[in-house]
Coordinates of C-alpha atoms (C1' of nucleotides) in Angstrom, one line a residue:
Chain A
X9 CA -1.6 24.0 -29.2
X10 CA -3.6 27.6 -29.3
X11 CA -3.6 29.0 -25.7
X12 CA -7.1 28.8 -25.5
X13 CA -7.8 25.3 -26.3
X14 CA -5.1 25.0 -23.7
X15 CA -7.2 27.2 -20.9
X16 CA -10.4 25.6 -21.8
X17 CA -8.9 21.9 -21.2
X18 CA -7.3 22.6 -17.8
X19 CA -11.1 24.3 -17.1
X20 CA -12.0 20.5 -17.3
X21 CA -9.6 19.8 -14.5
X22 CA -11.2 19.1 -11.5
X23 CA -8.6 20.8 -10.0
X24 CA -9.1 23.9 -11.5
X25 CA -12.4 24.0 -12.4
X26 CA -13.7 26.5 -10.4
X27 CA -10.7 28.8 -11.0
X28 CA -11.6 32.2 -12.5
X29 CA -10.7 33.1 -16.1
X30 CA -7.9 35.4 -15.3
X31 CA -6.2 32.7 -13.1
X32 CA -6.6 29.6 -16.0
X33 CA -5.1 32.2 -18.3
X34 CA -2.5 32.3 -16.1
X35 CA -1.7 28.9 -15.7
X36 CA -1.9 28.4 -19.2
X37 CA 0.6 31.1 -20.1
X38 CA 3.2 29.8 -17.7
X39 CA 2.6 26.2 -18.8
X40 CA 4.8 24.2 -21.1
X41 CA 3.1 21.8 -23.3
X42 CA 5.2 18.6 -24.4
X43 CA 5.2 15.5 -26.9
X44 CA 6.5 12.0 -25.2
X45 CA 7.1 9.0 -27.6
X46 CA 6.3 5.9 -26.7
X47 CA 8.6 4.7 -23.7
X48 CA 9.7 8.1 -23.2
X49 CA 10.5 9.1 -19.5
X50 CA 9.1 12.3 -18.1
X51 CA 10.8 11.7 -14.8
X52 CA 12.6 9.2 -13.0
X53 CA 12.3 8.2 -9.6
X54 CA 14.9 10.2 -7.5
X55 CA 15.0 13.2 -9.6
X56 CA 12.8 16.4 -8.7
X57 CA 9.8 17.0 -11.8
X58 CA 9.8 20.8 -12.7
X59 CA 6.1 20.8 -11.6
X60 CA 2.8 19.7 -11.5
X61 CA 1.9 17.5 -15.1
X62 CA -1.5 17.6 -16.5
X63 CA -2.2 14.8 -19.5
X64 CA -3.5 16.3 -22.5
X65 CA -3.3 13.3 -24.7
X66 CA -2.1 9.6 -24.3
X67 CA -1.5 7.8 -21.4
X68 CA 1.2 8.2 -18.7
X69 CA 2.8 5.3 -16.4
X70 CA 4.0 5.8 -12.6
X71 CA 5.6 2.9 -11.8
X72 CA 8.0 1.8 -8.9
X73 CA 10.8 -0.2 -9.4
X74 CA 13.2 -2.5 -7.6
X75 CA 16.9 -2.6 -7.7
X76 CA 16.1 -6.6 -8.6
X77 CA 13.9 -5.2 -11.6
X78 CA 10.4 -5.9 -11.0
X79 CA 8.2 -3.3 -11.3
X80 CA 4.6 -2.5 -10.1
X81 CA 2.8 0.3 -11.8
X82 CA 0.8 2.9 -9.2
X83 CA -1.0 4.2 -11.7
X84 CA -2.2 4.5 -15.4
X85 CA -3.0 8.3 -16.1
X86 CA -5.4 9.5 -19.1
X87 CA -6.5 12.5 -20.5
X88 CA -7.9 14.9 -17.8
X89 CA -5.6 13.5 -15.0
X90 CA -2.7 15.3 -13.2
X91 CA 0.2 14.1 -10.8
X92 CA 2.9 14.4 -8.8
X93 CA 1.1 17.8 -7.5
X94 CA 2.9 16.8 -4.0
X95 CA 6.2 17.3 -5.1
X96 CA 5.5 20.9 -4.8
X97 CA 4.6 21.2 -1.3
X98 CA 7.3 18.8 -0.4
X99 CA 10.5 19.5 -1.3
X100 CA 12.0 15.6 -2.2
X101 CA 12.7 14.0 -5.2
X102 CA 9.9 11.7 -7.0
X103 CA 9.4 7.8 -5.3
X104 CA 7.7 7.0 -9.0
X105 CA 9.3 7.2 -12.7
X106 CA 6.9 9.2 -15.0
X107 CA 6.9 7.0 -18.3
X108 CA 4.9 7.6 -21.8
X109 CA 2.9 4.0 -22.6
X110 CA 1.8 5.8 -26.0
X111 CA 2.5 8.6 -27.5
X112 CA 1.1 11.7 -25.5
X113 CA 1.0 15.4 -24.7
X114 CA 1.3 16.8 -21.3
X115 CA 0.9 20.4 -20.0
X116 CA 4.0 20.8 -17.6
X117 CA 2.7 23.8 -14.9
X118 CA 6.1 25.1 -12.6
X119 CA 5.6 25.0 -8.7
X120 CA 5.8 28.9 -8.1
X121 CA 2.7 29.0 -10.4
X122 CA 0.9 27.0 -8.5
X123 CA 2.2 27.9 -5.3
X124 CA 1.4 31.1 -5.9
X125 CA -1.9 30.5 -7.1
X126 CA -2.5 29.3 -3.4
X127 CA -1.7 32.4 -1.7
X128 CA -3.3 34.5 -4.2
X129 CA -6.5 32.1 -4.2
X130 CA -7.9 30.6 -0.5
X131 CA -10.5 28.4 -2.5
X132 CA -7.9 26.7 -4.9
X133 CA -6.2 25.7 -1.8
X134 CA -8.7 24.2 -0.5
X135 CA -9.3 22.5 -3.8
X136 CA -5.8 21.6 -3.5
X137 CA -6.3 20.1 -0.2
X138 CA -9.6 18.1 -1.6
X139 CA -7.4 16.7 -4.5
X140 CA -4.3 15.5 -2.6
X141 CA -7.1 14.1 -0.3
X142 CA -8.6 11.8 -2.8
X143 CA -5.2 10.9 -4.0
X144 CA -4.4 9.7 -0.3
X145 CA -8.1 7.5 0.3
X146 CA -6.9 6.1 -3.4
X147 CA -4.0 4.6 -2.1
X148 CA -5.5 3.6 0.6
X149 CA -7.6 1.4 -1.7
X150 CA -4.9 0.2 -3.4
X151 CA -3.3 -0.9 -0.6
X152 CA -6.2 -2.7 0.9
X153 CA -7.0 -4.6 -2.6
X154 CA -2.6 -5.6 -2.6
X155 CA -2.9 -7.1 0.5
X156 CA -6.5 -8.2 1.4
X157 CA -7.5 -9.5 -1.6
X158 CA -6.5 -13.1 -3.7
X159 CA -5.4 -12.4 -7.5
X160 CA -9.0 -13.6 -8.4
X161 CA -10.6 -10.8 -5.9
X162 CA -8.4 -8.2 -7.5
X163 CA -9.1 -9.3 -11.4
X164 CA -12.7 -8.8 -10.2
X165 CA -12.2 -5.6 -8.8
X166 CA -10.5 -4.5 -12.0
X167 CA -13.6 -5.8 -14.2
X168 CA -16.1 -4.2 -11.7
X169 CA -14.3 -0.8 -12.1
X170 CA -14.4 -0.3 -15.7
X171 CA -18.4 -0.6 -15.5
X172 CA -20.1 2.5 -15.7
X173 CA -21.7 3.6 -12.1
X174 CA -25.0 3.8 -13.8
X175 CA -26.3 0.6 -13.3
X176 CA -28.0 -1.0 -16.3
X177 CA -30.6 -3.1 -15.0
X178 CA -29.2 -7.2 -16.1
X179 CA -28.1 -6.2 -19.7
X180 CA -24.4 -7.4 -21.2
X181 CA -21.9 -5.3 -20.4
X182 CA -19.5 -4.6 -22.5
X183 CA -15.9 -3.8 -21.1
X184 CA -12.2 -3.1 -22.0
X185 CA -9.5 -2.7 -20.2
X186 CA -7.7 1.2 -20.5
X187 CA -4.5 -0.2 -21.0
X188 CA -2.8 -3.5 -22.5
X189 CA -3.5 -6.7 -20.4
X190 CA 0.1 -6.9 -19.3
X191 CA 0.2 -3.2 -17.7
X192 CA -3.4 -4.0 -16.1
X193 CA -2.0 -7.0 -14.0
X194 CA 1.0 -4.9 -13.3
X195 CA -1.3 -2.2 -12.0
X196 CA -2.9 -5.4 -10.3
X197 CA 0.3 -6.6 -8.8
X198 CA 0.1 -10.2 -11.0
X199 CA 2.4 -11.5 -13.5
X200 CA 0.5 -11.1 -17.0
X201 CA 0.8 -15.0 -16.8
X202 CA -1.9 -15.5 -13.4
X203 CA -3.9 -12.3 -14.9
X204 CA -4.7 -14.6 -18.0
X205 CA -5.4 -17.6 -16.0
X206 CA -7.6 -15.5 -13.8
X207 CA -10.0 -14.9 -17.1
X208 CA -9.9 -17.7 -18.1
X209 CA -11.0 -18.9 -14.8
X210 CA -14.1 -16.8 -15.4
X211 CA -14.9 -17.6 -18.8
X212 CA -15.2 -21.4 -18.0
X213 CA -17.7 -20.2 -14.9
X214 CA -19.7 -18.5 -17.7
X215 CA -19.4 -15.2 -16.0
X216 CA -17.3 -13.2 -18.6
X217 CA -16.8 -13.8 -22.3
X218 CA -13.7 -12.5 -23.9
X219 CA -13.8 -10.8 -27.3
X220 CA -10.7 -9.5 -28.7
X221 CA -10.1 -6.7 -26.4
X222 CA -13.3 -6.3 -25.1
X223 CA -14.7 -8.5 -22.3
X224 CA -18.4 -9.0 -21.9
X225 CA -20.0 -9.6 -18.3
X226 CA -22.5 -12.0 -18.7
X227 CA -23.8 -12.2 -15.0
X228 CA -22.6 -9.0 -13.0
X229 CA -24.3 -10.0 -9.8
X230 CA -22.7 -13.8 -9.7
X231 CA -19.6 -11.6 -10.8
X232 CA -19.7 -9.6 -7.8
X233 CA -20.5 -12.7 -5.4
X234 CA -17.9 -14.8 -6.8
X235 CA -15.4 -11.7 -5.9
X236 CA -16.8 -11.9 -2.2
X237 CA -15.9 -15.8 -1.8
X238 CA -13.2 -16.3 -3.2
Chain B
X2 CA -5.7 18.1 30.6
X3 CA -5.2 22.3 31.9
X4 CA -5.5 24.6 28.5
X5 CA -2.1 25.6 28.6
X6 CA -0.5 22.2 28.2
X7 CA -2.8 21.0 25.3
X8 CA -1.7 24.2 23.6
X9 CA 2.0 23.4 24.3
X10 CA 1.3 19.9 23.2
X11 CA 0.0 21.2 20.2
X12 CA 2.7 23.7 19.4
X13 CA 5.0 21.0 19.0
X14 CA 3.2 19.1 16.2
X15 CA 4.8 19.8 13.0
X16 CA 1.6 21.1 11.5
X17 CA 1.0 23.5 14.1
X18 CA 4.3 24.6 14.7
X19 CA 4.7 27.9 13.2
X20 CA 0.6 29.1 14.5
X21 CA 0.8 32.3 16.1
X22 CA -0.1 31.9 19.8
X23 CA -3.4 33.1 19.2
X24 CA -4.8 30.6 16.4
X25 CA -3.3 27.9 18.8
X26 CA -5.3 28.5 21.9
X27 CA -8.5 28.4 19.7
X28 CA -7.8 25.3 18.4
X29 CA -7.3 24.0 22.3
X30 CA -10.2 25.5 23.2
X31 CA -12.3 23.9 20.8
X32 CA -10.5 20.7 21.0
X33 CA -12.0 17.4 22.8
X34 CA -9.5 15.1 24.9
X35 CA -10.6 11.9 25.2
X36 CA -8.9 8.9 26.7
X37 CA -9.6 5.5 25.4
X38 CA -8.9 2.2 27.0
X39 CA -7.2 -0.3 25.1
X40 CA -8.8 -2.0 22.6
X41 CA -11.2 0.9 22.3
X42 CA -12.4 2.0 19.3
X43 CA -12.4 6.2 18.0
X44 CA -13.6 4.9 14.6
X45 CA -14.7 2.3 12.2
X46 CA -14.4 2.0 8.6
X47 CA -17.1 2.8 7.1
X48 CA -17.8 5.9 9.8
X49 CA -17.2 9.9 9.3
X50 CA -15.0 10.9 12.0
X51 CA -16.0 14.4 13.7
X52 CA -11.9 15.6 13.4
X53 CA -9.2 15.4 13.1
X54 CA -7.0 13.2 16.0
X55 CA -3.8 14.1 17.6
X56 CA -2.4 12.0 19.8
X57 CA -1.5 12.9 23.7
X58 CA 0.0 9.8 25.0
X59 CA -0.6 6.3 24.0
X60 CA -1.0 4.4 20.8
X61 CA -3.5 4.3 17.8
X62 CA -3.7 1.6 15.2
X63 CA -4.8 2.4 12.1
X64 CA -5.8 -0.4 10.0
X65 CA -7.3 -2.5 7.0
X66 CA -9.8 -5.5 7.8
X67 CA -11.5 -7.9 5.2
X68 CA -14.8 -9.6 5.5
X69 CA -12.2 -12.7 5.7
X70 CA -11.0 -11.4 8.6
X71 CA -7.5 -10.5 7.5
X72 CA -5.9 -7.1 8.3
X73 CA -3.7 -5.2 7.7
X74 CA -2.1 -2.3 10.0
X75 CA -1.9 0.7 7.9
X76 CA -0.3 2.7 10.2
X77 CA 0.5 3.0 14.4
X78 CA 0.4 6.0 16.0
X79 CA 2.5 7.2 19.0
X80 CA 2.9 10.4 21.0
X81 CA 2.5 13.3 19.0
X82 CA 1.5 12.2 15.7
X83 CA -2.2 13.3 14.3
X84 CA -4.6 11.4 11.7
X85 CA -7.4 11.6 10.1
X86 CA -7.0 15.2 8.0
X87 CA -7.6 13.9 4.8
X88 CA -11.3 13.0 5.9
X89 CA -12.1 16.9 6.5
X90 CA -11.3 18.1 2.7
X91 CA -12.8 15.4 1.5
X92 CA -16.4 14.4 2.6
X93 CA -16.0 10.4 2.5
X94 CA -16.4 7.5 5.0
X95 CA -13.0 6.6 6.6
X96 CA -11.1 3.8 4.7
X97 CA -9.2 2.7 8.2
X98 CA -11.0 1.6 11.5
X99 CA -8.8 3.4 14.2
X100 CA -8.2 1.6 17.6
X101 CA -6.3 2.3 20.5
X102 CA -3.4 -0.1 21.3
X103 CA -2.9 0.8 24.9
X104 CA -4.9 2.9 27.3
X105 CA -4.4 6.7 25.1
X106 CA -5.4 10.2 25.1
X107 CA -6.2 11.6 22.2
X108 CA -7.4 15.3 21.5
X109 CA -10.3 15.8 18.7
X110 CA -10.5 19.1 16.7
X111 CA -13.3 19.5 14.9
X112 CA -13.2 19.7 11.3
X113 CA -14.7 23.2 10.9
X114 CA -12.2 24.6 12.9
X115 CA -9.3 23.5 11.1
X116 CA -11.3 24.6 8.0
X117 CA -11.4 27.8 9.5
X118 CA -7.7 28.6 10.3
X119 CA -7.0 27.3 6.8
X120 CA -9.3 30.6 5.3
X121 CA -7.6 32.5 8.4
X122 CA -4.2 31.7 7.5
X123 CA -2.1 30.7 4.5
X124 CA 0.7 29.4 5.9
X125 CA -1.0 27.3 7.8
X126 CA -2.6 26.1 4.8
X127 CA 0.5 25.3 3.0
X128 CA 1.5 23.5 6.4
X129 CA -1.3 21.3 6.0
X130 CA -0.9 20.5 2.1
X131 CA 2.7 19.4 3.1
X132 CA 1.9 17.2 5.7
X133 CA -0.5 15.3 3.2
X134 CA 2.3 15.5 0.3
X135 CA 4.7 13.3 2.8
X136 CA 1.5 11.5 4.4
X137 CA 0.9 10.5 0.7
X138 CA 5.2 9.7 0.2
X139 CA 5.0 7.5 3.4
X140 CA 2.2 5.6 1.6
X141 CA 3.7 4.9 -1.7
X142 CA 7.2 3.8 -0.1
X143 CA 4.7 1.4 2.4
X144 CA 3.7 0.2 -1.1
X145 CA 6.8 0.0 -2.4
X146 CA 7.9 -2.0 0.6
X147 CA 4.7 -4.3 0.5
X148 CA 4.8 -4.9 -3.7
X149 CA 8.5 -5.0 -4.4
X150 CA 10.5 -6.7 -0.7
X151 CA 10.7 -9.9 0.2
X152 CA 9.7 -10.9 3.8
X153 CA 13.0 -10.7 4.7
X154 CA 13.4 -7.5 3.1
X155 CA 10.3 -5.9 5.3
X156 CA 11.7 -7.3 8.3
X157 CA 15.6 -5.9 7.5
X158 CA 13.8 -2.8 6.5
X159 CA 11.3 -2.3 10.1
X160 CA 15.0 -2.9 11.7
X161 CA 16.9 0.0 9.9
X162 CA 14.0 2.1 9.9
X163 CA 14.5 2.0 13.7
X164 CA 18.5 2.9 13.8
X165 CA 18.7 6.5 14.8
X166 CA 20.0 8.4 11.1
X167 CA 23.2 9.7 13.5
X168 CA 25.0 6.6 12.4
X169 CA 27.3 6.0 15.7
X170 CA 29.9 4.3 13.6
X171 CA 30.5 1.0 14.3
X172 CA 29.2 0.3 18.1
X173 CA 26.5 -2.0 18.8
X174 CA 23.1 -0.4 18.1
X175 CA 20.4 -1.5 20.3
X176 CA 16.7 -1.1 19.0
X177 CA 13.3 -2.4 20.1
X178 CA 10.1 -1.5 18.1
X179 CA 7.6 0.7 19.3
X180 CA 5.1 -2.3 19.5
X181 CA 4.4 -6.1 20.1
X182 CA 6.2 -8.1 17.5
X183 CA 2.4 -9.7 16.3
X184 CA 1.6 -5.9 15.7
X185 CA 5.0 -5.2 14.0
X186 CA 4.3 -7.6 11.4
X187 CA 0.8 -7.6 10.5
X188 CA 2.1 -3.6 9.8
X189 CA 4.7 -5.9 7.6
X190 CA 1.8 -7.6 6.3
X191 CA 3.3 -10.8 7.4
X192 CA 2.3 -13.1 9.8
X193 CA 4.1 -13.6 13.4
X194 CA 5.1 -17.1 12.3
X195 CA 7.2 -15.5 9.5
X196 CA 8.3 -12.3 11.4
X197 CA 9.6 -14.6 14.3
X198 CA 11.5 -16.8 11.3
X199 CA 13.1 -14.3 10.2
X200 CA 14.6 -12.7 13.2
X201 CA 15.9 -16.0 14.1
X202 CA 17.4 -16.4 10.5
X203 CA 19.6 -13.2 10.8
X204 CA 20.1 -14.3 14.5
X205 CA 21.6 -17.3 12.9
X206 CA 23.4 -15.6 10.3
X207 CA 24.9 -13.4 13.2
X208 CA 23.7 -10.1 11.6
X209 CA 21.6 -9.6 15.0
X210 CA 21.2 -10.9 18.5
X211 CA 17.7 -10.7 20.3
X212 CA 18.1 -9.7 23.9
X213 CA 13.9 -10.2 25.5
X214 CA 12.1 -7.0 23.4
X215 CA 15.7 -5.6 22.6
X216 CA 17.4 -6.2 19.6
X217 CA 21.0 -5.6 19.1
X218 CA 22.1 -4.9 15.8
X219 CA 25.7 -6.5 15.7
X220 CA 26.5 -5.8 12.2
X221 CA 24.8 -2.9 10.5
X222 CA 26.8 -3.1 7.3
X223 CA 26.3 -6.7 6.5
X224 CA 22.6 -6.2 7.8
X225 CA 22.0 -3.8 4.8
X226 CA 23.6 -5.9 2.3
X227 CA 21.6 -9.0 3.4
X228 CA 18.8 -6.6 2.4
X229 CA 20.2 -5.8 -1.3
X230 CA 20.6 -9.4 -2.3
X231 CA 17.7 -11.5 -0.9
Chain C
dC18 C1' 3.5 -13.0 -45.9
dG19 C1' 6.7 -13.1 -42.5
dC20 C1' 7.9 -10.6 -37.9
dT21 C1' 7.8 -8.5 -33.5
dG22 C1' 5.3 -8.1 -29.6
dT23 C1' 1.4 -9.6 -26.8
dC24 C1' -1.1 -13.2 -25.0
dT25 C1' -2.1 -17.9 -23.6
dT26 C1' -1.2 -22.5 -21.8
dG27 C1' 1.3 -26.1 -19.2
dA28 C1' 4.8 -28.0 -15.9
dT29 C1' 7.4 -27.0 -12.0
dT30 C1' 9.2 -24.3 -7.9
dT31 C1' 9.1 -21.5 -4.0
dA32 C1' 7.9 -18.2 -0.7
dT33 C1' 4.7 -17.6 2.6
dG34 C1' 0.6 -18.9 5.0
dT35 C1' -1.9 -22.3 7.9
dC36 C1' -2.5 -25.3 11.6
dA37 C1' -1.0 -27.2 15.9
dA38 C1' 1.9 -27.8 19.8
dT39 C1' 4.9 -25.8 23.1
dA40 C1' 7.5 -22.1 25.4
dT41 C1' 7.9 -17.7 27.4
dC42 C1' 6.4 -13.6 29.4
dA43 C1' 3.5 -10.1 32.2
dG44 C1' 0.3 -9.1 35.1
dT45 C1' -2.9 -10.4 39.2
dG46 C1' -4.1 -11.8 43.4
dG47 C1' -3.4 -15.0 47.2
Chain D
dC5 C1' 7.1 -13.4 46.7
dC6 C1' 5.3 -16.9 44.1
dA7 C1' 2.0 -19.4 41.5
dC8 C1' -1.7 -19.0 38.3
dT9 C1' -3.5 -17.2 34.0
dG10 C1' -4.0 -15.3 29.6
dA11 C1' -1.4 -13.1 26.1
dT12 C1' 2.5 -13.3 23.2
dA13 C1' 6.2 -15.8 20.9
dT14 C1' 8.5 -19.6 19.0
dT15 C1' 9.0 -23.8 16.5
dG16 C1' 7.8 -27.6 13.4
dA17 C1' 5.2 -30.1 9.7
dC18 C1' 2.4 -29.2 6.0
dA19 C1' -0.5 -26.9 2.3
dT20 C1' -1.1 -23.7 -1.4
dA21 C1' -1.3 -19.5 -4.1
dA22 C1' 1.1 -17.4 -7.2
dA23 C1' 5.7 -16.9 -9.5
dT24 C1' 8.9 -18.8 -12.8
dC25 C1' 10.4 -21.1 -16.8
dA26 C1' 9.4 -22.6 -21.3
dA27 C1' 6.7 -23.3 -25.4
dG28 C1' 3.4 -22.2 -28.5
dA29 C1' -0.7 -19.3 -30.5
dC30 C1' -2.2 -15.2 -32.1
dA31 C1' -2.5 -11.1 -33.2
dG32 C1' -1.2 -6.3 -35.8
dC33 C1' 1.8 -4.2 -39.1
dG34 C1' 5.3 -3.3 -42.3

DNA sequence: CGCTGTCTTGATTTATGTCAATATCAGTGG
DNA sequence: CCACTGATATTGACATAAATCAAGACAGCG
């Protein structure tokens, strides 16, 4: 990848968005851009990541998992997103293992870099701050939906997420999941076996229809009520 | 509260620890202390807190509720601890309804001054970024704990968490948590029926003893492996 | 056209929650 | 100091959501 195309795609970061040329160029020049496989592990849980990872390309898994072997997935990363940025102002190793779910292309950045890009920059530490911030009321979110909500309430949630904020007005909406329906009710905390059951459930209410890989909300607001209930 | 103790109080929290003098004694000065009477509330869900919230003396509950009526205790706060940073760097409604336990005293700093001190100083802004980094740990081992344990797991796990890491070898290690046992396992996410089973199961098992709000630990060893298996 | 992996569907089990009754404790005021 | 009172804890019987186990259906892909 050209340094440039680089620069310009961690411009997109909302981390670094409001960065000044010079700096991006920096970043980028110290940044090492790697290929996963499929399954490939970027890091596993108890060992220290060289830095802060931006995905290019692909799609990353952070997962936690059990000395009994199940597993429950924190979070499904895309194109655009970055993690384990607290590593670097904490010195401990990772509580997540890094894992590729397709093919992808990440922009490692080392610590010093970023560290100094704090010192040298008051605003991106404040950026910083904002970033980690969201990250914190996120999993604050996903805690409530783990433990407050039925499996029903959190297939819902799932659905209601993928639709676009812009609200259009009563017409179909067409949806698909960003990942394969077993890694969504991992992400959900479910077995893949009660996340099928749950659509199911809301097929035969007539409030979804499912279409290959693509689900179809038929009735958003009785969608949204039947979340509240049950 | 005289000025000079709240700055001493505040000299010990780990975020302010390293301030110069100086930057401490503006932050007292600008600081409110309030008390609140149990069962009080400093802030609902929903609601911007003005601040950020250190606690004096006392306890603060931080917690989760549903429209159901379930909760879920996020988080209790004792002497010395603060909350509520997150909300200053990142201009959303709080997630958590706060709510003191017991009758507390809790100083308020406004947001603007802590944004201040971070322009004024960089270490203290680094301070700050690694207080969320671990804020933001503590959260994904809580949901670790919650996603991956068995009941029994949670309650072997609140236990250990409560043995002192000098590991006195083998002698009898009395704990008692640092609130009611109903409180102690809604933070589980369990209910007091299942808490109070489980305490008498390892009672049984004679891994503990239970001695009024004391519990004596009578086998640490075996205690952890209980932990691994089931 | 098979084959490997993903998804669905059904029967059964189990951990944990719910409801209800009793027991214990802590604080208050006589 | 003791007896009341309300909060907190324990214990038991029962209900249930979701996991597990076990087939089968249905892809997508060489």
């Amino acid at each position: 990848m050209p340094a440039s195309e680089l620069i310009e795609f961690l411009a997109r970061l909302p981390l670094f968005s409001e960065l000044p040329k010079a700096d991006l160029a920096n970043l980028a020049a110290a940044a090492h851009v790697r290929e996963f496989d499929r399954g490939a592990i970027l890091f596993l849980s108890g060992e220290m990541p060289d830095g802060m990872y931006c995905v290019l390309e692909g799609q990353i898994k952070l997962s936690l998992t059990s000395r009994t072997g199940l597993e429950k997935v924190v979070d499904l990363m895309g194109p655009g997103r970055s993690f384990a940025e607290a590593l670097m102002f904490y010195d401990r190793p990772s509580p997540v293992t890094a894992q590729a779910v397709k093919k992808s292309l990440v922009a490692v950045i080392p610590g010093r870099v970023i560290i100094g890009e704090i010192q040298r920059s008051e605003p991106f530490a404040r950026r910083m701050l904002a970033g980690l911030s969201a990250r914190l009321h996120h999993l604050i979110s996903d805690l409530e939906m783990l433990c407050l909500q039925s499996s029903m309430q959190r297939v819902i949630g799932a659905l209601l997420s993928e639709v676009p904020p812009s609200i259009p007005p009563d017409a179909e909406i067409r949806v698909r999941f960003p990942a394969s329906k077993g890694l969504i009710a991992l992400r959900l905390n479910l077995t893949p076996e009660t996340f099928s059951r749950a659509l199911h459930e809301l097929a035969e209410a007539g409030l979804i229809a499912t279409e290959g890989k693509e689900i179809i909300i038929l009735d958003l607001q009785r969608l949204k009520q039947h979340g509240q209930l049950c």
